[in-house]
């Protein structure tokens, strides 16, 4: 008997678990159909005789198979691969001077949220770690209704006008005739499109940077991308850009590391988010804003409604206004994460749109998409999408209607309450209802109906140059190398040449480095509609040596490699020190059952060596005896474990007896190679970029 059930065997030796015949027979213990009918046998179809045909009247079978056949709904065209969690948003101070939005009025008030992170290009079954943009979507369940802040981990986008979105996505998805590559931009059609779209140049700098190979979903920034507006109770409008800043710091992988993680654990980032929440190491972000008025917008070098541009933090600092904590994993992945429906058009009083042409297109697209994916205009009634405030209107019926409105008043105005004493239903409210900001921002917002872009959107290279020149030299090398890698997958030479021409406008040295990596001459710069500006660098854009680089070990995972003969007490001391630093220790041994310590005690293992490569942890410690090291010298997985950690610029702590393994793995002494003392934990906080030229050739 297991968990109160009786386990028996059927005539075909199949396992049956059933409620005891003598018992309370509580409803919760009984398996039922979707109609609530209790099931007597969940192992066998209803047949005409033991070996006869299955009978059509078996409604239990038909319902079970019917539901299974329809378990998969159409996946998202983009952002299909996602992971999400519940949490809360806590506002720091009243923002009543900027907005009348209820969630920003009372310091310390917490608003429930559901946040989904995703890749963009790949399908739902793709891996977590490709070079790709990450979606960052937050649903705020406010007392005034749901507000969806739907953005990315990059503050700009590929295109300026939503008309081009289908073309962008078609180009980056699997090529139409061959059905590959999955979840990758390194192919002809994407770069053909990008090379013909100068407006995409700034985004390509970000996409080829380390931002698109993040270490963890917990270490990505988030951006609203567009310029929105906040409106206060007096009707005053303020432009705003939204920023999510991770408390864990911003961190990325190295390309070789990202590739190996994909092979070792396709679910690496989803698992990392899940495990962090399960152990109480709740991911946290600060929400910040860049707020500015029309005068600043008119004075800025670029059009603030252009989604391919940023306002550097050095120009307008990001003001922290609250924090988001994710503290609960969904109870069911499909019901919540997969069915979550985000719409940029979901806003609340006090938040409003601007005339950003990409944003305006998204306001139409997302709502239409939810009907296609979730099969009903009532998708908002699915619990994860349902507001946590009263919903009162006259919308009725439709597929999968869950509500049961009373009375016959399904229209307004009506007089049924006054004339017939019936339920009359809700009514509009000019005082507290949503009002679209009415004032025009500029004199040119009225005029003829035209299909054109403003001239203020025409500078496509200056901010791309700003981004590249703001990066740390190591990041610049990674970006150039990413361009070499991606363009080397492009078979059409004219596309590679065109892309190099565009890169000359960004930075001639960058174009030269990429050209050398491709063994191609660098052509003249492509034509630019306006002169390219040399803007002041923005150090805030850096990951390496940037203002939000991780400063401690909190949330990191440290791998401890052991073998038979390891010092169990040394392992315990190291684990305690790692825990004190706020990190997680993962003991890795040749066998999952652990290793036998020098004192004869068992050292339990959290992972088996062949299945837990060093790409899954942030630093490694080798606690080995001479005999244990000698045994690992014959293990290719052990040599690769150390070799990869060194090649991925991670800290390596080692006992004296582990030196032969270091030597065989090609480890050369530097500041990141230490003993097992305090120096190791200090080194484990960072990567050692000075080592990189010794281990790989970069553009």
CSV table of C-alpha atoms in Angstrom, one decimal, residues 373-678:
chain,number,residue,atom,x,y,z
A,373,UNK,CA,-3.0,30.3,-29.7
A,374,UNK,CA,-5.5,29.7,-27.0
A,375,UNK,CA,-8.5,29.1,-29.2
A,376,UNK,CA,-10.9,31.6,-27.6
A,377,UNK,CA,-11.6,35.2,-27.1
A,378,UNK,CA,-12.1,34.3,-23.4
A,379,UNK,CA,-8.4,33.6,-22.9
A,380,UNK,CA,-8.4,36.2,-20.2
A,381,UNK,CA,-10.5,33.9,-18.0
A,382,UNK,CA,-7.6,31.3,-17.8
A,383,UNK,CA,-6.4,31.7,-14.1
A,384,UNK,CA,-2.9,32.9,-15.0
A,385,UNK,CA,-4.3,35.6,-17.2
A,386,UNK,CA,-7.3,36.6,-15.0
A,387,UNK,CA,-7.1,39.9,-13.2
A,388,UNK,CA,-7.2,39.8,-9.4
A,389,UNK,CA,-9.7,42.7,-9.3
A,390,UNK,CA,-13.4,42.6,-10.2
A,391,UNK,CA,-14.2,42.2,-14.0
A,392,UNK,CA,-17.6,43.6,-14.9
A,393,UNK,CA,-18.8,44.0,-18.5
A,394,UNK,CA,-21.4,43.0,-21.0
A,395,UNK,CA,-19.1,40.7,-23.1
A,396,UNK,CA,-20.9,37.3,-23.3
A,397,UNK,CA,-20.6,33.8,-24.6
A,398,UNK,CA,-17.8,32.7,-26.9
A,399,UNK,CA,-15.8,29.5,-26.9
A,400,UNK,CA,-14.8,28.2,-23.4
A,401,UNK,CA,-16.9,30.8,-21.5
A,402,UNK,CA,-16.3,30.2,-17.8
A,403,UNK,CA,-18.4,32.9,-16.3
A,404,UNK,CA,-22.1,32.7,-15.6
A,405,UNK,CA,-23.6,36.2,-15.8
A,406,UNK,CA,-27.0,36.5,-14.3
A,407,UNK,CA,-30.0,38.3,-15.8
A,408,UNK,CA,-30.8,39.3,-19.4
A,409,UNK,CA,-29.0,42.6,-19.4
A,410,UNK,CA,-26.2,42.0,-21.9
A,411,UNK,CA,-26.2,45.5,-23.3
A,412,UNK,CA,-26.1,49.1,-22.1
A,413,UNK,CA,-27.6,51.6,-21.8
A,414,UNK,CA,-30.5,49.7,-20.3
A,415,UNK,CA,-33.2,50.5,-17.8
A,416,UNK,CA,-33.9,47.0,-16.5
A,417,UNK,CA,-33.0,47.8,-13.0
A,418,UNK,CA,-35.3,50.8,-12.8
A,419,UNK,CA,-38.2,49.5,-14.8
A,420,UNK,CA,-38.2,45.8,-14.1
A,421,UNK,CA,-36.3,45.4,-10.9
A,422,UNK,CA,-33.7,43.2,-12.7
A,423,UNK,CA,-29.9,43.2,-12.7
A,424,UNK,CA,-28.8,46.2,-14.8
A,425,UNK,CA,-25.1,45.6,-14.8
A,426,UNK,CA,-22.1,47.9,-14.6
A,427,UNK,CA,-21.6,51.4,-16.2
A,428,UNK,CA,-18.7,53.6,-17.4
A,429,UNK,CA,-17.0,56.0,-15.0
A,430,UNK,CA,-15.5,59.2,-16.3
A,431,UNK,CA,-13.8,59.8,-13.0
A,432,UNK,CA,-11.8,56.6,-12.4
A,433,UNK,CA,-11.9,55.1,-15.9
A,434,UNK,CA,-9.0,55.0,-18.3
A,435,UNK,CA,-8.4,58.2,-20.3
A,436,UNK,CA,-6.1,58.2,-23.3
A,437,UNK,CA,-3.7,61.2,-23.0
A,438,UNK,CA,-5.2,63.7,-25.3
A,439,UNK,CA,-2.6,66.4,-25.9
A,440,UNK,CA,-0.4,66.2,-29.0
A,441,UNK,CA,3.3,66.1,-28.2
A,442,UNK,CA,4.4,68.0,-31.3
A,443,UNK,CA,2.9,70.3,-33.9
A,444,UNK,CA,3.5,67.8,-36.7
A,445,UNK,CA,1.2,65.1,-35.2
A,446,UNK,CA,-1.6,66.2,-37.5
A,447,UNK,CA,-1.5,66.2,-41.2
A,448,UNK,CA,-2.0,64.0,-44.3
A,449,UNK,CA,-2.3,60.3,-44.1
A,450,UNK,CA,1.2,59.1,-45.3
A,451,UNK,CA,3.2,55.9,-45.5
A,452,UNK,CA,6.6,57.2,-44.6
A,453,UNK,CA,9.1,57.4,-41.8
A,454,UNK,CA,10.2,60.6,-40.2
A,455,UNK,CA,13.7,61.9,-41.1
A,456,UNK,CA,14.5,61.8,-37.4
A,457,UNK,CA,14.6,57.9,-37.7
A,458,UNK,CA,17.4,58.0,-40.4
A,459,UNK,CA,20.6,57.7,-38.4
A,460,UNK,CA,21.2,53.9,-38.2
A,461,UNK,CA,24.9,53.8,-37.2
A,462,UNK,CA,25.7,56.3,-34.5
A,463,UNK,CA,24.3,54.4,-31.6
A,464,UNK,CA,25.7,51.1,-33.0
A,465,UNK,CA,29.1,52.8,-32.8
A,466,UNK,CA,28.3,54.1,-29.4
A,467,UNK,CA,27.5,50.6,-28.2
A,468,UNK,CA,30.6,49.0,-29.7
A,469,UNK,CA,33.0,51.6,-28.4
A,470,UNK,CA,31.5,51.5,-24.9
A,471,UNK,CA,32.3,47.8,-24.4
A,472,UNK,CA,35.3,46.4,-22.6
A,473,UNK,CA,38.0,45.3,-25.0
A,474,UNK,CA,37.3,41.6,-24.2
A,475,UNK,CA,33.6,42.2,-25.1
A,476,UNK,CA,34.6,43.9,-28.3
A,477,UNK,CA,36.7,40.8,-29.2
A,478,UNK,CA,33.7,38.6,-28.4
A,479,UNK,CA,31.4,40.7,-30.6
A,480,UNK,CA,33.8,40.7,-33.5
A,481,UNK,CA,34.3,36.9,-33.1
A,482,UNK,CA,30.5,36.4,-33.0
A,483,UNK,CA,30.2,38.3,-36.3
A,484,UNK,CA,32.9,36.1,-37.8
A,485,UNK,CA,31.2,32.9,-36.7
A,486,UNK,CA,27.8,33.9,-37.9
A,487,UNK,CA,28.9,35.4,-41.2
A,488,UNK,CA,31.0,32.3,-41.8
A,489,UNK,CA,27.7,30.4,-42.0
A,490,UNK,CA,26.5,32.7,-44.8
A,491,UNK,CA,27.1,31.0,-48.1
A,492,UNK,CA,26.2,34.1,-50.2
A,493,UNK,CA,29.4,36.2,-50.6
A,494,UNK,CA,27.4,39.3,-51.6
A,495,UNK,CA,25.7,39.2,-48.2
A,496,UNK,CA,28.9,39.0,-46.3
A,497,UNK,CA,30.4,41.9,-48.4
A,498,UNK,CA,27.3,44.0,-47.8
A,499,UNK,CA,27.4,43.4,-44.1
A,500,UNK,CA,31.1,44.4,-43.9
A,501,UNK,CA,30.2,47.6,-45.7
A,502,UNK,CA,27.7,48.4,-43.0
A,503,UNK,CA,30.2,47.5,-40.3
A,504,UNK,CA,32.6,50.1,-41.7
A,505,UNK,CA,30.1,52.8,-40.7
A,506,UNK,CA,30.0,51.4,-37.2
A,507,UNK,CA,33.7,51.1,-36.6
A,508,UNK,CA,36.4,50.7,-39.3
A,509,UNK,CA,38.6,48.6,-36.9
A,510,UNK,CA,35.6,46.3,-36.2
A,511,UNK,CA,35.1,45.8,-40.0
A,512,UNK,CA,38.8,45.1,-40.4
A,513,UNK,CA,38.8,42.5,-37.7
A,514,UNK,CA,35.7,40.7,-39.1
A,515,UNK,CA,37.1,40.9,-42.6
A,516,UNK,CA,40.3,39.3,-41.5
A,517,UNK,CA,38.4,36.6,-39.7
A,518,UNK,CA,36.5,35.8,-42.9
A,519,UNK,CA,39.6,36.3,-45.1
A,520,UNK,CA,37.8,38.9,-47.1
A,521,UNK,CA,38.8,42.4,-48.2
A,522,UNK,CA,37.0,45.2,-46.4
A,523,UNK,CA,34.8,47.2,-48.9
A,524,UNK,CA,34.0,50.8,-48.7
A,525,UNK,CA,31.4,52.0,-46.3
A,526,UNK,CA,27.8,51.6,-47.3
A,527,UNK,CA,25.9,54.8,-47.9
A,528,UNK,CA,24.6,56.5,-44.8
A,529,UNK,CA,21.6,58.8,-44.9
A,530,UNK,CA,23.1,61.1,-42.4
A,531,UNK,CA,26.7,61.6,-41.1
A,532,UNK,CA,27.7,59.1,-38.4
A,533,UNK,CA,28.2,60.8,-35.0
A,534,UNK,CA,30.9,60.1,-32.5
A,535,UNK,CA,28.9,59.9,-29.3
A,536,UNK,CA,30.5,59.8,-25.8
A,537,UNK,CA,30.9,56.1,-24.6
A,538,UNK,CA,28.5,54.7,-22.1
A,539,UNK,CA,30.3,52.5,-19.5
A,540,UNK,CA,26.9,51.4,-18.2
A,541,UNK,CA,26.5,49.2,-21.3
A,542,UNK,CA,29.4,47.0,-20.3
A,543,UNK,CA,29.0,43.5,-18.7
A,544,UNK,CA,32.8,43.0,-18.2
A,545,UNK,CA,34.1,45.6,-15.7
A,546,UNK,CA,30.7,47.3,-15.8
A,547,UNK,CA,28.7,48.8,-13.0
A,548,UNK,CA,26.4,45.7,-12.7
A,549,UNK,CA,29.1,43.0,-12.8
A,550,UNK,CA,28.6,40.4,-10.0
A,551,UNK,CA,30.4,41.6,-6.9
A,552,UNK,CA,29.9,38.5,-4.7
A,553,UNK,CA,29.2,34.8,-4.9
A,554,UNK,CA,25.6,34.9,-3.9
A,555,UNK,CA,23.6,32.6,-6.2
A,556,UNK,CA,26.7,31.1,-7.8
A,557,UNK,CA,27.3,27.4,-8.1
A,558,UNK,CA,30.8,26.0,-7.3
A,559,UNK,CA,31.8,22.6,-8.4
A,560,UNK,CA,34.0,20.5,-6.0
A,561,UNK,CA,35.7,17.5,-7.8
A,562,UNK,CA,36.4,14.6,-5.5
A,563,UNK,CA,37.6,11.0,-6.0
A,564,UNK,CA,38.4,8.1,-3.7
A,565,UNK,CA,41.0,9.2,-1.2
A,566,UNK,CA,39.8,12.8,-1.0
A,567,UNK,CA,40.0,14.6,2.3
A,568,UNK,CA,36.4,14.5,3.6
A,569,UNK,CA,37.0,17.2,6.2
A,570,UNK,CA,38.5,19.5,3.6
A,571,UNK,CA,35.4,19.0,1.5
A,572,UNK,CA,33.2,19.9,4.4
A,573,UNK,CA,35.2,23.0,5.3
A,574,UNK,CA,35.0,24.2,1.7
A,575,UNK,CA,31.3,23.5,1.4
A,576,UNK,CA,30.7,25.5,4.6
A,577,UNK,CA,32.8,28.4,3.3
A,578,UNK,CA,30.9,28.4,0.0
A,579,UNK,CA,27.5,28.3,1.8
A,580,UNK,CA,28.6,31.2,4.0
A,581,UNK,CA,29.4,33.2,0.9
A,582,UNK,CA,25.9,32.7,-0.3
A,583,UNK,CA,26.8,30.2,-3.1
A,584,UNK,CA,25.8,26.6,-3.7
A,585,UNK,CA,28.4,23.8,-3.5
A,586,UNK,CA,28.0,20.9,-6.0
A,587,UNK,CA,30.2,17.9,-5.2
A,588,UNK,CA,31.1,16.0,-8.4
A,589,UNK,CA,32.5,12.5,-8.3
A,590,UNK,CA,33.3,9.8,-10.9
A,591,UNK,CA,30.3,7.9,-9.6
A,592,UNK,CA,26.9,9.3,-8.5
A,593,UNK,CA,27.1,7.3,-5.3
A,594,UNK,CA,30.0,9.5,-4.2
A,595,UNK,CA,33.6,8.8,-3.3
A,596,UNK,CA,35.2,7.1,-0.3
A,597,UNK,CA,37.2,9.6,1.7
A,598,UNK,CA,40.7,9.1,3.1
A,599,UNK,CA,39.2,8.4,6.5
A,600,UNK,CA,36.8,5.8,5.1
A,601,UNK,CA,33.7,7.9,5.2
A,602,UNK,CA,31.5,8.4,2.2
A,603,UNK,CA,31.6,11.8,0.5
A,604,UNK,CA,28.1,12.2,-1.1
A,605,UNK,CA,28.0,13.5,-4.7
A,606,UNK,CA,25.5,15.9,-6.2
A,607,UNK,CA,26.6,15.0,-9.7
A,608,UNK,CA,28.4,12.4,-11.7
A,609,UNK,CA,31.6,13.6,-13.5
A,610,UNK,CA,30.6,12.5,-17.0
A,611,UNK,CA,27.2,14.1,-16.7
A,612,UNK,CA,28.2,17.3,-14.8
A,613,UNK,CA,30.8,19.1,-16.9
A,614,UNK,CA,32.4,22.3,-15.6
A,615,UNK,CA,30.2,24.4,-17.9
A,616,UNK,CA,27.4,23.8,-15.4
A,617,UNK,CA,29.2,25.6,-12.5
A,618,UNK,CA,30.9,29.0,-12.1
A,619,UNK,CA,34.2,27.9,-10.6
A,620,UNK,CA,35.8,24.6,-9.7
A,621,UNK,CA,37.8,23.2,-6.7
A,622,UNK,CA,39.8,20.0,-7.0
A,623,UNK,CA,40.0,18.3,-3.6
A,624,UNK,CA,42.1,15.2,-4.6
A,625,UNK,CA,44.6,12.9,-3.1
A,626,UNK,CA,47.6,11.6,-5.0
A,627,UNK,CA,45.9,8.3,-5.7
A,628,UNK,CA,42.7,10.0,-6.6
A,629,UNK,CA,44.4,12.3,-9.0
A,630,UNK,CA,46.3,9.5,-10.6
A,631,UNK,CA,43.0,7.7,-11.2
A,632,UNK,CA,41.5,10.8,-12.8
A,633,UNK,CA,44.4,11.3,-15.1
A,634,UNK,CA,43.0,8.3,-17.0
A,635,UNK,CA,39.5,9.8,-17.2
A,636,UNK,CA,39.0,12.0,-20.3
A,637,UNK,CA,36.0,13.6,-18.6
A,638,UNK,CA,38.2,14.7,-15.7
A,639,UNK,CA,40.8,16.2,-17.9
A,640,UNK,CA,38.1,17.9,-20.0
A,641,UNK,CA,36.4,19.2,-16.8
A,642,UNK,CA,39.6,21.1,-15.8
A,643,UNK,CA,40.5,22.1,-19.3
A,644,UNK,CA,37.1,23.7,-20.0
A,645,UNK,CA,37.2,25.5,-16.7
A,646,UNK,CA,40.5,27.0,-17.5
A,647,UNK,CA,39.5,27.7,-21.1
A,648,UNK,CA,36.3,29.4,-19.9
A,649,UNK,CA,38.3,31.7,-17.7
A,650,UNK,CA,37.0,30.4,-14.4
A,651,UNK,CA,38.7,30.3,-11.0
A,652,UNK,CA,40.3,26.9,-10.2
A,653,UNK,CA,41.2,26.0,-6.6
A,654,UNK,CA,43.3,22.9,-6.2
A,655,UNK,CA,45.0,20.8,-3.5
A,656,UNK,CA,48.7,20.2,-3.9
A,657,UNK,CA,48.1,16.6,-5.0
A,658,UNK,CA,45.9,17.8,-7.9
A,659,UNK,CA,48.8,19.4,-9.8
A,660,UNK,CA,49.3,16.5,-12.2
A,661,UNK,CA,45.7,16.9,-13.4
A,662,UNK,CA,46.2,20.7,-13.8
A,663,UNK,CA,49.3,20.0,-15.8
A,664,UNK,CA,47.6,17.4,-18.1
A,665,UNK,CA,44.7,19.8,-18.7
A,666,UNK,CA,47.1,22.6,-19.8
A,667,UNK,CA,46.4,24.9,-16.8
A,668,UNK,CA,49.0,27.7,-16.6
A,669,UNK,CA,49.4,29.6,-13.3
A,670,UNK,CA,47.6,33.0,-13.1
A,671,UNK,CA,45.5,35.0,-10.6
A,672,UNK,CA,42.6,32.7,-11.1
A,673,UNK,CA,44.5,29.5,-10.2
A,674,UNK,CA,44.7,29.2,-6.4
A,675,UNK,CA,44.9,26.9,-3.5
A,676,UNK,CA,41.7,25.9,-1.5
A,677,UNK,CA,41.8,28.8,0.9
A,678,UNK,CA,40.2,32.2,1.0
